[in-house]
Short mmCIF file of C-alpha atoms in Angstrom, two decimals:
data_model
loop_
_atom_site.label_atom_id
_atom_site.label_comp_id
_atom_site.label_asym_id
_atom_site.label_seq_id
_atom_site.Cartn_x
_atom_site.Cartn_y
_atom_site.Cartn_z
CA UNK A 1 9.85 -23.71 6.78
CA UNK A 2 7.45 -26.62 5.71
CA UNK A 3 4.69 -26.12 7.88
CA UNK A 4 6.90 -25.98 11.09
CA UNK A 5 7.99 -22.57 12.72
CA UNK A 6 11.27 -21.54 14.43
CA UNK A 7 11.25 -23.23 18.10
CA UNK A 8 10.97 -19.72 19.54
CA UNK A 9 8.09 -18.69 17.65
CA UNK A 10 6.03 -21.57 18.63
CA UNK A 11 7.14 -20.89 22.58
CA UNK A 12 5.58 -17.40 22.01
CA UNK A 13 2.11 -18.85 20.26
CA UNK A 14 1.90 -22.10 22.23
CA UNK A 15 -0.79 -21.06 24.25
CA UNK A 16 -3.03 -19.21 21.47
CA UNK A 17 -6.15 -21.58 21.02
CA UNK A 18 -6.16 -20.78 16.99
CA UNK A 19 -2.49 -22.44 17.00
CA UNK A 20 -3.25 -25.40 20.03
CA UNK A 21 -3.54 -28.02 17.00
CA UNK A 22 -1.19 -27.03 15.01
CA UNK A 23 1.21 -27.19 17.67
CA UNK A 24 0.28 -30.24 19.08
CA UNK A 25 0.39 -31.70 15.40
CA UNK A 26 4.12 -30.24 14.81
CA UNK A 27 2.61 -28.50 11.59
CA UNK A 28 1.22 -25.01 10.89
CA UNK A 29 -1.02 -25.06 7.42
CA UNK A 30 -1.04 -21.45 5.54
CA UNK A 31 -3.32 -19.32 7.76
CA UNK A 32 -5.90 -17.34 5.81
CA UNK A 33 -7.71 -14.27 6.68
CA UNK A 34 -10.86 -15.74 7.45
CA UNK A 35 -9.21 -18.23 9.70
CA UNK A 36 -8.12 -15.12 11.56
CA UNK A 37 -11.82 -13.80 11.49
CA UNK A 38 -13.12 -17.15 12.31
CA UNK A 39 -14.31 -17.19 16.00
CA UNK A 40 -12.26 -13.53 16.69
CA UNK A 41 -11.56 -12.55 19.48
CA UNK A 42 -11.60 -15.78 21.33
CA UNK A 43 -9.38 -17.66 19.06
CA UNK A 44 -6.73 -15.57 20.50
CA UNK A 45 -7.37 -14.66 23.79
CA UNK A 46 -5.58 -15.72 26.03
CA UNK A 47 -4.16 -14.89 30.41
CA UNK A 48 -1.78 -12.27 28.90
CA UNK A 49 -3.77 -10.54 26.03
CA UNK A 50 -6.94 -10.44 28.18
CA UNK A 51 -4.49 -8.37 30.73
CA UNK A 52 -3.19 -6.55 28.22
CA UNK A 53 -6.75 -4.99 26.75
CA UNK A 54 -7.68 -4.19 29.98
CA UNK A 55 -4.11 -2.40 30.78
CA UNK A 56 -4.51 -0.32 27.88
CA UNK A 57 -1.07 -2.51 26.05
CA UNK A 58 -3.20 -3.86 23.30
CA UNK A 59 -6.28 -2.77 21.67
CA UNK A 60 -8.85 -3.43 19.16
CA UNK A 61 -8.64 -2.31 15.54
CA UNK A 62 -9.93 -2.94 12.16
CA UNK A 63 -7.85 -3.07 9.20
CA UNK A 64 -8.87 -0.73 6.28
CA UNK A 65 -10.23 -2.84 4.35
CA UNK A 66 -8.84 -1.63 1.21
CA UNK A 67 -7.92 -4.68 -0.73
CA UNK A 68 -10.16 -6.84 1.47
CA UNK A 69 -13.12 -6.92 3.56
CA UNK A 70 -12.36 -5.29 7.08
CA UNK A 71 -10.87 -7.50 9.59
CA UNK A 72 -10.86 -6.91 13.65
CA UNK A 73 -7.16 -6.91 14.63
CA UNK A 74 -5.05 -6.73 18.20
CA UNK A 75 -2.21 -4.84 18.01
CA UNK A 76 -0.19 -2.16 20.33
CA UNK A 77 -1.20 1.50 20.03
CA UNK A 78 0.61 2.73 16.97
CA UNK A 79 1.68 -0.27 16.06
CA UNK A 80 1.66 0.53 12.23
CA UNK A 81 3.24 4.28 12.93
CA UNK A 82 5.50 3.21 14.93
CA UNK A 83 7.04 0.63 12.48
CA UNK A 84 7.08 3.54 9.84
CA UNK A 85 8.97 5.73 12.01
CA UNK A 86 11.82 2.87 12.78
CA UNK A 87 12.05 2.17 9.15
CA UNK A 88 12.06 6.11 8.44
CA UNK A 89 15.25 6.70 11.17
CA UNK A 90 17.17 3.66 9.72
CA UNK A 91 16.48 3.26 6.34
CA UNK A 92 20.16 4.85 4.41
CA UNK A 93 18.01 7.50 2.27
CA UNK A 94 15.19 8.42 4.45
CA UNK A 95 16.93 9.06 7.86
CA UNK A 96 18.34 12.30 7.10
CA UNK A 97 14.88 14.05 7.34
CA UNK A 98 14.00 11.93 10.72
CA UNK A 99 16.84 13.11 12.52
CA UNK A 100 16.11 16.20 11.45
CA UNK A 101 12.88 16.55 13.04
CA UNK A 102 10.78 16.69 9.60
CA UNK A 103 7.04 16.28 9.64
CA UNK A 104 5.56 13.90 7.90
CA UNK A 105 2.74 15.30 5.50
CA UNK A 106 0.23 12.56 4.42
CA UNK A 107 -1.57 12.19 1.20
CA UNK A 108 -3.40 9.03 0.73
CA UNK A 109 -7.15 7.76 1.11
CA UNK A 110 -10.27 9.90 2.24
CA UNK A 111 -10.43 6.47 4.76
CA UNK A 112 -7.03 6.86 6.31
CA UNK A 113 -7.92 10.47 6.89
CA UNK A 114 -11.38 9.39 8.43
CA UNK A 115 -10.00 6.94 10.67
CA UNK A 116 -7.32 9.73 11.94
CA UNK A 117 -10.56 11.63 12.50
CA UNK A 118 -11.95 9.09 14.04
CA UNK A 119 -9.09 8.97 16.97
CA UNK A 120 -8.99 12.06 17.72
CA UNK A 121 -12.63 12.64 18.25
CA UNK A 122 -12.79 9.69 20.07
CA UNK A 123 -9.93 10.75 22.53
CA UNK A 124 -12.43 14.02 23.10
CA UNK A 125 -15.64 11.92 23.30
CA UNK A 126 -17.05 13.76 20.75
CA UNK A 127 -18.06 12.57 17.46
CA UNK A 128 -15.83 13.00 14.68
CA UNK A 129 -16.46 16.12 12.28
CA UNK A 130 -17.13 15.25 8.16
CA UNK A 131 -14.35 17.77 7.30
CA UNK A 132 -11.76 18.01 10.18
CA UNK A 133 -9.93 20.77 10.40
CA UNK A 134 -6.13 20.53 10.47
CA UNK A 135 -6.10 20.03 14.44
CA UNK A 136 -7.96 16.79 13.74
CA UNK A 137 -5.86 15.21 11.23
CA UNK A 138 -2.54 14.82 12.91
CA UNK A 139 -2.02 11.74 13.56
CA UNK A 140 0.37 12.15 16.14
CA UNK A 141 2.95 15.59 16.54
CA UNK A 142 4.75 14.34 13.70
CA UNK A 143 2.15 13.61 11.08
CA UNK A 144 -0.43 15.12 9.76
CA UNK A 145 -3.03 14.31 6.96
CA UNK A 146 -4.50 16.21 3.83
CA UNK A 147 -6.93 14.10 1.91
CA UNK A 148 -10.84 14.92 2.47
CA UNK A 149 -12.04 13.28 -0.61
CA UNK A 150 -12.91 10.08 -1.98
CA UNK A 151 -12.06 10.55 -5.93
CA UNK A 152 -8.64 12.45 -6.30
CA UNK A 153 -9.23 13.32 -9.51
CA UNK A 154 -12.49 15.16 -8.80
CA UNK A 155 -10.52 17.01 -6.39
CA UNK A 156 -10.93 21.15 -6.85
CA UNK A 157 -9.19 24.06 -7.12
CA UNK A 158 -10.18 25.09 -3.65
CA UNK A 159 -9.04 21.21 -1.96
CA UNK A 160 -5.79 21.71 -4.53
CA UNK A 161 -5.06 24.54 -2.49
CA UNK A 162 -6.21 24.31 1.06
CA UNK A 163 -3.85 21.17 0.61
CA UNK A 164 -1.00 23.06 -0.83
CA UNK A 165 -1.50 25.55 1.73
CA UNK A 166 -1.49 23.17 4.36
CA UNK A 167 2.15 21.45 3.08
CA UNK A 168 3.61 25.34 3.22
CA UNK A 169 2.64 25.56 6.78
CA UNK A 170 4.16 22.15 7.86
CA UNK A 171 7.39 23.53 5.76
CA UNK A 172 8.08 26.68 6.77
CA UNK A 173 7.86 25.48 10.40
CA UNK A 174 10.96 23.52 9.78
CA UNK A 175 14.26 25.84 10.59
CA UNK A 176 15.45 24.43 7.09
CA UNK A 177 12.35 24.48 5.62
CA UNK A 178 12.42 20.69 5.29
CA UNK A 179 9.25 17.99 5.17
CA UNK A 180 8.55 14.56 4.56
CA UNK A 181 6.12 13.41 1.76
CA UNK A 182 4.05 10.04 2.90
CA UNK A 183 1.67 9.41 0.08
CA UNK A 184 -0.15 7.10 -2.05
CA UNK A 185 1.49 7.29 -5.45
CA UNK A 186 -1.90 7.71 -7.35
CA UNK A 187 -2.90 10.33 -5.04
CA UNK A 188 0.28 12.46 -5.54
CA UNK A 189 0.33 11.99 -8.70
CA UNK A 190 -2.94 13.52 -9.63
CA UNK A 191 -2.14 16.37 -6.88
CA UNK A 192 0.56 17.22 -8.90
CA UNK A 193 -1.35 17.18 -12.60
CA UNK A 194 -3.85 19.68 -10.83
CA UNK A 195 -1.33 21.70 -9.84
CA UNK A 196 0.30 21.75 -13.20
CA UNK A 197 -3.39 22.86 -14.41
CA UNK A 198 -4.38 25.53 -12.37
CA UNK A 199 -0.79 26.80 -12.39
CA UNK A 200 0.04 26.18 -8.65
CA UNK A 201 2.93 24.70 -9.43
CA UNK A 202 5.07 27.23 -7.51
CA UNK A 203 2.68 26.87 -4.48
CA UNK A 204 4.17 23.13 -4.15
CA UNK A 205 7.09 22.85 -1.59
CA UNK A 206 9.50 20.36 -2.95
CA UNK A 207 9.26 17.60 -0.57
CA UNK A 208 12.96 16.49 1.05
CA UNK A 209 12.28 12.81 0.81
CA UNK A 210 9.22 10.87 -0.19
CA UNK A 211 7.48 7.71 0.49
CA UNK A 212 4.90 5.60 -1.19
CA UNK A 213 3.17 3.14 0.29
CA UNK A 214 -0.05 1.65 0.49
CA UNK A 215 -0.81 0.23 -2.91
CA UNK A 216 0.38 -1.10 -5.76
CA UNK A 217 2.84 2.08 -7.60
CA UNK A 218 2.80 1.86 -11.49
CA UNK A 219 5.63 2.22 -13.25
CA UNK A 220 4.78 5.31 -15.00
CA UNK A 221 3.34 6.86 -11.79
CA UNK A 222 6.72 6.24 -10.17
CA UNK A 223 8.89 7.71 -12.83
CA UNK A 224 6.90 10.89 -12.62
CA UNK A 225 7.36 10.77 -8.95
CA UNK A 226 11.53 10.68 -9.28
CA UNK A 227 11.75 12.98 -12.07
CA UNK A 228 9.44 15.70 -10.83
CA UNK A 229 10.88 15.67 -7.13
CA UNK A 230 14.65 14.96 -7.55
CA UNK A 231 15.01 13.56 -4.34
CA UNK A 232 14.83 10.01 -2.64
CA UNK A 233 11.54 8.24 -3.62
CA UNK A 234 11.42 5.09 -1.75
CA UNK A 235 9.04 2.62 -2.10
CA UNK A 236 7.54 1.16 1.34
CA UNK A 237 5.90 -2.68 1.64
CA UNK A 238 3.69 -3.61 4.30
CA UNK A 239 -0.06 -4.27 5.72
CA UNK A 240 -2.20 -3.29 8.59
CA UNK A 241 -1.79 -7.11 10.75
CA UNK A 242 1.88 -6.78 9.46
CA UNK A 243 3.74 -3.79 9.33
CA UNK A 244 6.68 -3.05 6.81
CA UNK A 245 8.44 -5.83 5.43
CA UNK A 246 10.64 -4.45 2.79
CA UNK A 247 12.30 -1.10 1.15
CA UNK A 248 12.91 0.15 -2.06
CA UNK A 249 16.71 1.55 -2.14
CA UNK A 250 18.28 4.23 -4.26
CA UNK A 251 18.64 1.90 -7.04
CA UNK A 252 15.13 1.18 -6.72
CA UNK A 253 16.39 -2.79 -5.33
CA UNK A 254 13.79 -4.10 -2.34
CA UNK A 255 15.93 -4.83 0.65
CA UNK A 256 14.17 -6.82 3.75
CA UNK A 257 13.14 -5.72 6.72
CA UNK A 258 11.96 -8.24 8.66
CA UNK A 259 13.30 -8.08 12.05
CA UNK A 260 10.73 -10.87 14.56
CA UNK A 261 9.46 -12.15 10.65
CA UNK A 262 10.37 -14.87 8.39
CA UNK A 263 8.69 -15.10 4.22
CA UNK A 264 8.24 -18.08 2.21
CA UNK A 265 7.25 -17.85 -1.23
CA UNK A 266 4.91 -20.06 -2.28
CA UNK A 267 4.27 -20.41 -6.22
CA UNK A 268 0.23 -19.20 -7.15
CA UNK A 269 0.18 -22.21 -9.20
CA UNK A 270 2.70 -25.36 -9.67
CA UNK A 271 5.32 -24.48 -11.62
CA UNK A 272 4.86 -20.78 -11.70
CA UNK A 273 7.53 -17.66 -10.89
CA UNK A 274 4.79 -15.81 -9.59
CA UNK A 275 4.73 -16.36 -5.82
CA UNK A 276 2.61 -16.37 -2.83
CA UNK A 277 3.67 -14.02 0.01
CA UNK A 278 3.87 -16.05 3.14
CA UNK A 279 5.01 -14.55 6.29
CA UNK A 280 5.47 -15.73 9.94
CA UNK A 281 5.59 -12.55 11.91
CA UNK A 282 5.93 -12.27 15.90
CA UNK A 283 6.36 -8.62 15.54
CA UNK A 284 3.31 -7.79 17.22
CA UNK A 285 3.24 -9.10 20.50
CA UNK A 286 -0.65 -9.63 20.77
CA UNK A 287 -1.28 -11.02 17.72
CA UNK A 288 1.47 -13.14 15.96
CA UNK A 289 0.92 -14.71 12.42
CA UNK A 290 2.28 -18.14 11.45
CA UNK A 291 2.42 -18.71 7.80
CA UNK A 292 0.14 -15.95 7.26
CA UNK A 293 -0.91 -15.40 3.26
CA UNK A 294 -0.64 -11.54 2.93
CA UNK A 295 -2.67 -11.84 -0.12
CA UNK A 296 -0.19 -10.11 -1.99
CA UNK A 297 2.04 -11.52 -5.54
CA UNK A 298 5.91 -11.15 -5.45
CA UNK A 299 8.60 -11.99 -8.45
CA UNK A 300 12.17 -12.66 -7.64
CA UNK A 301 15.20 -11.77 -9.92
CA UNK A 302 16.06 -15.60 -11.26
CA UNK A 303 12.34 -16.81 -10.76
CA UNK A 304 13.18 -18.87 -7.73
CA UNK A 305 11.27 -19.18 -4.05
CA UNK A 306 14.24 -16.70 -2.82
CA UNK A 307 12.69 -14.31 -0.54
CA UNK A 308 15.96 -12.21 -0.40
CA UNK A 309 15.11 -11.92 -4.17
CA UNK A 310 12.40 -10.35 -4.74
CA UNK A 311 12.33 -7.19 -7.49
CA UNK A 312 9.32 -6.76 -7.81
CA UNK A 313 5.70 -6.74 -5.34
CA UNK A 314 3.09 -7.65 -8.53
CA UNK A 315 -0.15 -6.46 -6.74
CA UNK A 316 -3.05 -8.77 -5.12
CA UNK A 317 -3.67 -12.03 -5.49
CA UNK A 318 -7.55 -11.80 -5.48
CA UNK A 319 -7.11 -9.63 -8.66
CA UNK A 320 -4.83 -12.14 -11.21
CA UNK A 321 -6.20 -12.09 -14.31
CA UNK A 322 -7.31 -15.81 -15.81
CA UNK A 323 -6.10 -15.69 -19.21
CA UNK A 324 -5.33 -17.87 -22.54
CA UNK A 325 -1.99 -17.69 -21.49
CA UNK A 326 -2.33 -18.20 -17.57
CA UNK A 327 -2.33 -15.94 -14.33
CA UNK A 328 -1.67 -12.49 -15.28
CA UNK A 329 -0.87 -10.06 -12.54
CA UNK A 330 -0.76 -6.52 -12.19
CA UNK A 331 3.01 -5.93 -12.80
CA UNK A 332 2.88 -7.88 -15.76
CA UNK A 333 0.18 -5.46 -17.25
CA UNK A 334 2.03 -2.82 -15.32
CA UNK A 335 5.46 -3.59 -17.61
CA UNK A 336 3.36 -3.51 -21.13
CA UNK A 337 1.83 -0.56 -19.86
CA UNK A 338 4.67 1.19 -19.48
CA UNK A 339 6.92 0.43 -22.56
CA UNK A 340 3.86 1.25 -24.75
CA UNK A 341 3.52 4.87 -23.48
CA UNK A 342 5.24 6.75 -20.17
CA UNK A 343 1.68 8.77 -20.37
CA UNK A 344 -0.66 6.81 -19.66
CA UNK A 345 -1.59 7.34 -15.60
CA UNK A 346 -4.90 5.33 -14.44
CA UNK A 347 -5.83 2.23 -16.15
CA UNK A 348 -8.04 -0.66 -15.60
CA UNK A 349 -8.76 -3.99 -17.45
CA UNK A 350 -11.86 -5.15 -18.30
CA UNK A 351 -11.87 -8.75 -19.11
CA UNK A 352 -14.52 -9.60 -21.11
CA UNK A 353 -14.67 -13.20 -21.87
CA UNK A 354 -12.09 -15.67 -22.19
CA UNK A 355 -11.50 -14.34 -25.24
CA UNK A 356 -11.27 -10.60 -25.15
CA UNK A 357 -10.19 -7.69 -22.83
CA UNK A 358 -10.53 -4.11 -22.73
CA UNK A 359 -8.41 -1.89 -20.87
CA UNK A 360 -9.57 1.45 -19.98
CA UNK A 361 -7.03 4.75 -19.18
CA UNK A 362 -6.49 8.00 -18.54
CA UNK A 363 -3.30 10.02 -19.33
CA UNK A 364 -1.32 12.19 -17.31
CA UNK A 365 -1.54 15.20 -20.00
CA UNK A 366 -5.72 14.26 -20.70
CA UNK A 367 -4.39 13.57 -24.02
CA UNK A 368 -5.05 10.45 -26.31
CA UNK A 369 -2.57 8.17 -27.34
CA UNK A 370 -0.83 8.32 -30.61
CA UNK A 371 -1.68 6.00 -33.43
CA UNK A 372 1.75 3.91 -32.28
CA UNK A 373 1.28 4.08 -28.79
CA UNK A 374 -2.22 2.95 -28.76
CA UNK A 375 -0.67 -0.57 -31.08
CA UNK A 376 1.74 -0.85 -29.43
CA UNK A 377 -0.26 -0.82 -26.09
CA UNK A 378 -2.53 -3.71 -27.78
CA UNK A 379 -0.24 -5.50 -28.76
CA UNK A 380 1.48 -5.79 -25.92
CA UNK A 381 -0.73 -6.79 -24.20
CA UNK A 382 -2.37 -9.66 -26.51
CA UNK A 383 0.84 -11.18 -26.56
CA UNK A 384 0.96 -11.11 -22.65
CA UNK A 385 -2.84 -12.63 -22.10
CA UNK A 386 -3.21 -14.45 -25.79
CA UNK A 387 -6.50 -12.63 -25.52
CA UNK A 388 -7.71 -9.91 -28.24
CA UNK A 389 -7.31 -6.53 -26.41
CA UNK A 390 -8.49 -3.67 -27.26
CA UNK A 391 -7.65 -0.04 -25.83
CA UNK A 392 -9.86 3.36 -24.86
CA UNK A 393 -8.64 6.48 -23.39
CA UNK A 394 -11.30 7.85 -20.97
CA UNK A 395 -11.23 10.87 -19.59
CA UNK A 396 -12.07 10.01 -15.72
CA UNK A 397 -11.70 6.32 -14.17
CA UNK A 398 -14.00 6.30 -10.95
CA UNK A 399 -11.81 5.53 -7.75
CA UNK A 400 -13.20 2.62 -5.64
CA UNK A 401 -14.71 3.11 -2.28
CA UNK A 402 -12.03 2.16 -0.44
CA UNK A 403 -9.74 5.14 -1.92
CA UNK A 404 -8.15 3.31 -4.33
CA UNK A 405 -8.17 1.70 -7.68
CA UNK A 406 -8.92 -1.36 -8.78
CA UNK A 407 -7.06 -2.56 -11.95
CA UNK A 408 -9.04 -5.60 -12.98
CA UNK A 409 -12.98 -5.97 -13.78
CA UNK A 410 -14.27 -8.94 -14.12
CA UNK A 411 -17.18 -9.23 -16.76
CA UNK A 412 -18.43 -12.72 -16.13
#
């Protein structure tokens, strides 16, 4: 693109004052997040949006503000849902269970729960109740949400199985006894290792399809995922200001979906195969995004800018580790991870110095690692960072207060 958009796009954002510079110089610079914050909401207002809030067409939300601080957004109603759902009817694996009228069960963040909460209280001028019942949580007549807690793994018997029991209600009223699993990988994961140890097990539907989406999946978390469920576990990329931009196939491939988008891949640093995610999006009529950092890392197949391929999303750019050896991101401590041990679940790196890194985890069994396992683990991972590393198996890593983890603390 080099800093100049399709001719269409600018004829839709011509008359935004944030872009009036831009396209009056014939070049659009990468547009942060706080440039979006930065004089909100009259940087875009403009004849048409200010008709728009007042018909009802576009309204104000804030993002979640899980892997950054909040931000006020314009956007249709359901923008976000209704971008799921379209990529839920067409995508080859998933639209089976759409066209056959499945609900969508949710599991993800306490948050995303709250703000469903939140809606629906609001739509009854009430105020919004600390533990909605299950009348509160659907989202919509299609989808409905579980989670009432922060931590996941402080979860109970009694929220293991007022959640269970809530899945076999959305089930059995299917004719076929069919639903759709939405989650957040970690979330599910650690549903599913309480069920295992309370011996509910049996109380667990098997989902028809599943989707994960909203964070970062580790490898080992996903494995458990396809070998537990035996049906299709698709992987789901996206944001809040964005939408979904790509899908995990059945061979576990990313394929694009970027229908009113374009991507660039910029590289984090010169030289590097770790990339940037750039995107251009006129998707969302009130609020379109021209060269728009996502924030997130991507790494194609052959190491090249080649947005059509990219294997692999490698987690946030905010959270690269600085090492002896350069940027580290998630998916590259994600990979060592993983071909040390297919138990170990939650984990988090502690850099230390410049010098030295710890990383935390916990294991899917509660188990410690074996005497190979936890070498090969530290090993792998000093000759990833050229830092010494050293490993400890906790039982509990405290979720962050957004509802999910981070992977990286900083000790400086």
């Amino acid at each position: 693109m080099n800093g100049q958009p399709a001719p269409h796009v600018v004829d839709r954002i011509k008359d935004i004052p944030l872009y009036r510079s831009s396209v009056a110089q014939g070049y659009f610079p990468i547009l942060e997040k706080s440039d979006i914050a930065a004089g909100f909401p009259d940087n875009w207002m403009t004849p048409a949006l200010a008709a728009a809030l007042e018909s009802g067409e576009a309204e104000y939300v804030l993002s979640t503000g899980t892997n950054h601080a909040r931000m006020r957004l314009i956007r249709p109603p359901y923008f976000l849902l209704r971008s799921y759902y379209r990529l839920w009817s067409e995508h080859p694996e998933l639209s089976r269970t759409w066209e056959q009228g499945c609900s969508r069960v949710s599991l993800t963040t306490v948050r995303a729960t709250e703000h469903v909460a939140r809606v629906n209280a609001r739509k009854r001028g009430a105020e919004p109740d600390p533990a909605p019942e299950p009348g509160e949580r659907w989202l919509d007549e299609r989808t409905l949400y579980l989670n009432l807690e922060l931590d996941p793994a402080l979860w109970e018997r009694a929220d293991v199985e007022r959640m269970l029991a809530e899945i076999r209600t959305v089930q059995q009223a299917h004719p076929q006894g069919l639903y759709h699993l939405d989650c957040s990988s970690y979330h599910l994961a650690h549903l599913m290792a309480k069920a295992d140890e309370w011996g509910l097990w049996d109380a667990f539907p098997a989902p028809a399809t599943v989707v994960h989406a909203y964070e970062y999946t580790p490898l080992n978390v996903r494995r458990l995922l396809v070998e537990r469920f035996g049906c299709p576990v698709v992987d789901l990329f996206g944001s809040t200001e964005l939408g979904y931009l790509y899908y995990s196939d059945g061979s576990g491939r990313y394929r694009p979906y970027l229908e009113d988008m374009s991507v660039e891949l910029l590289p984090v640093l010169p030289g590097s195969t770790l990339y940037s995610l750039i995107v251009t999006s006129v998707r969302n009529p009130h609020m379109p995004l021209v060269r728009y950092r996502s924030g997130d890392c991507v790494r194609t197949d052959d190491g090249s800018p080649d947005p059509e391929r990219i294997v692999r999303f490698s987690g946030r750019e905010k959270e690269l580790l600085v090492s002896r050896n350069g940027q580290v991101a998630q998916g590259d401590v994600d990979d060592r991870v993983a071909a040390a041990s297919s138990r170990v679940f939650v984990y988090q790196l502690h850099r230390l110095n410049g010098e030295e890194c710890t990383l935390c985890f916990t294991t899917f069994d509660g188990q410690p690692l074996s005497g190979p396992e936890t070498e090969a683990l530290r090993g792998g991972l000093a000759e990833l960072t050229g830092m010494r590393c050293e490993v400890q198996h906790r039982e509990h890593i405290p979720i962050g207060t957004s509802g999910k983890y981070a992977w990286l603390v900083n000790h400086d």
